[in-house]
Coordinates of C-alpha atoms in Angstrom, one line a residue:
M81 CA 4.4 22.3 -22.9
N82 CA 5.8 20.4 -20.1
H83 CA 4.6 17.0 -19.0
L84 CA 2.8 17.1 -15.6
V85 CA 3.5 15.0 -12.6
V86 CA 0.9 15.3 -9.6
A87 CA 1.5 13.7 -6.3
N88 CA -1.8 13.0 -5.0
W89 CA -1.4 11.8 -1.2
K90 CA -5.0 10.7 -1.2
M91 CA -5.8 10.1 2.5
N92 CA -2.1 10.1 3.7
M93 CA 0.0 12.8 6.0
T94 CA -0.8 15.0 8.5
G95 CA 0.0 19.1 8.3
T96 CA 3.0 17.6 10.6
Q97 CA 3.9 14.8 8.4
A98 CA 3.4 17.2 5.3
S99 CA 5.8 19.7 6.6
A100 CA 8.4 17.3 7.2
F101 CA 8.2 15.6 4.1
L102 CA 8.6 19.1 2.4
D103 CA 11.9 20.2 4.1
D104 CA 13.4 17.1 2.3
F105 CA 11.3 17.4 -0.7
L106 CA 12.0 21.1 -1.6
A107 CA 15.9 20.9 -1.1
R108 CA 15.7 18.5 -4.3
A109 CA 16.4 19.6 -7.7
L110 CA 13.7 19.0 -10.1
P111 CA 13.9 18.3 -13.9
G112 CA 13.2 21.5 -15.9
D113 CA 11.2 20.2 -18.6
V114 CA 8.6 18.5 -15.8
D115 CA 5.8 20.8 -13.8
V116 CA 5.2 19.2 -10.5
A117 CA 2.1 19.4 -8.3
I118 CA 1.2 18.2 -4.9
A119 CA -2.5 17.4 -3.7
P120 CA -2.3 17.0 -0.1
P121 CA -5.3 15.9 1.9
F122 CA -7.6 19.1 2.5
T123 CA -6.4 19.1 6.1
A124 CA -2.9 19.8 5.1
I125 CA -3.5 22.2 2.0
A126 CA -3.5 25.6 3.8
Q127 CA 0.1 24.4 5.6
V128 CA 1.2 22.7 2.2
G129 CA 0.1 25.8 -0.1
R130 CA 2.2 28.2 2.4
R131 CA 5.1 26.0 2.2
L132 CA 4.9 25.8 -2.0
R133 CA 4.2 29.6 -2.0
G134 CA 7.5 30.8 -4.3
A135 CA 8.5 27.3 -4.9
A136 CA 8.5 25.7 -8.5
I137 CA 6.1 23.3 -7.2
A138 CA 2.4 23.9 -7.7
L139 CA -0.4 22.9 -5.0
A140 CA -3.3 21.1 -6.8
A141 CA -6.7 20.1 -4.6
Q142 CA -7.9 16.5 -4.9
D143 CA -11.4 17.6 -5.5
V144 CA -13.7 20.8 -5.5
Y145 CA -17.4 21.1 -5.4
W146 CA -19.4 22.8 -8.2
E147 CA -21.2 25.5 -6.0
Q148 CA -19.4 28.4 -4.9
S149 CA -20.8 28.9 -1.2
G150 CA -23.8 27.8 0.7
A151 CA -25.0 24.9 2.9
Y152 CA -22.6 22.0 1.8
T153 CA -21.1 20.5 4.6
G154 CA -18.0 18.7 4.3
E155 CA -17.5 20.4 0.5
I156 CA -14.9 23.2 -0.6
S157 CA -15.6 25.6 -3.4
P158 CA -13.1 27.0 -6.0
P159 CA -12.7 30.0 -4.2
M160 CA -11.6 28.3 -1.2
L161 CA -9.1 26.5 -3.5
T162 CA -7.7 29.5 -5.2
D163 CA -7.1 31.4 -2.0
A164 CA -5.5 28.4 -0.7
G165 CA -3.2 29.1 -3.7
C166 CA -4.2 25.9 -5.7
R167 CA -3.7 25.9 -9.4
Y168 CA -4.7 22.1 -10.2
V169 CA -7.7 20.4 -9.2
I170 CA -8.4 16.7 -9.3
V171 CA -12.0 15.6 -10.4
G172 CA -13.7 12.3 -10.9
H173 CA -10.9 9.8 -9.5
S174 CA -11.9 6.4 -10.0
E175 CA -11.8 6.0 -6.2
R176 CA -14.4 8.9 -6.0
R177 CA -16.5 7.5 -8.6
Q178 CA -16.3 3.7 -6.9
Y179 CA -16.8 4.8 -3.0
V180 CA -18.8 8.1 -3.4
G181 CA -21.0 7.7 -6.2
E182 CA -19.1 10.3 -8.4
T183 CA -20.5 10.3 -12.0
D184 CA -19.8 11.9 -15.2
Q185 CA -22.5 14.5 -14.5
T186 CA -21.0 15.7 -11.3
V187 CA -17.4 15.4 -12.8
A188 CA -18.6 17.6 -15.5
L189 CA -20.3 20.1 -12.7
R190 CA -17.1 20.3 -11.0
T191 CA -14.8 20.7 -13.7
R192 CA -17.2 23.4 -14.9
S193 CA -17.0 25.2 -12.0
A194 CA -13.5 24.8 -11.4
L195 CA -12.5 25.9 -15.0
G196 CA -14.7 29.2 -14.3
A197 CA -12.5 30.0 -11.2
G198 CA -9.5 29.7 -13.1
L199 CA -8.5 26.4 -11.9
R200 CA -6.6 23.8 -14.2
V201 CA -8.4 20.5 -14.0
I202 CA -6.9 17.1 -14.0
A203 CA -10.2 14.7 -15.1
C204 CA -9.7 11.2 -14.3
V205 CA -11.5 8.9 -16.6
G206 CA -9.7 5.5 -14.9
E207 CA -11.0 2.2 -14.0
T208 CA -10.9 0.2 -10.5
L209 CA -8.2 -2.2 -9.8
E210 CA -10.4 -5.1 -10.5
Q211 CA -11.4 -3.7 -13.6
R212 CA -7.8 -3.4 -14.7
E213 CA -6.9 -6.8 -13.4
S214 CA -9.5 -8.2 -15.6
G215 CA -8.3 -6.6 -18.5
E216 CA -11.2 -4.4 -19.0
T217 CA -9.2 -0.8 -18.8
E218 CA -9.8 -0.1 -22.7
D219 CA -13.5 -0.7 -22.3
V220 CA -13.8 1.0 -19.3
L221 CA -11.9 4.3 -20.8

């Protein structure tokens, strides 16, 4: 199994900026022993997904909700992600835990739902910058 390198763009790059970046990035040779995925913001995911179709680079999502559909404004479901071409999804990122109140329980719900849809889950169990700088990384993990 290869190592996986994921570029999580976080809240950066519009669709237009993503296209310009991909023009350059897709022309580069990638090492054969590394799997690569890009996790763009949701506003660019469909556009990036179309550009990555047939490429050696996989599409990843930055988050997923545990319900398949319904009145969950602003959320994105596993079927929406697979339809966009996602193979991976990131859940439990430390920033989501810190700023949005993500918990181990909601990460577990997201993980189960994503796995059930055939997505590969990248489950994060990280520390905040303050915890890292205070030498608390091992205790947090």
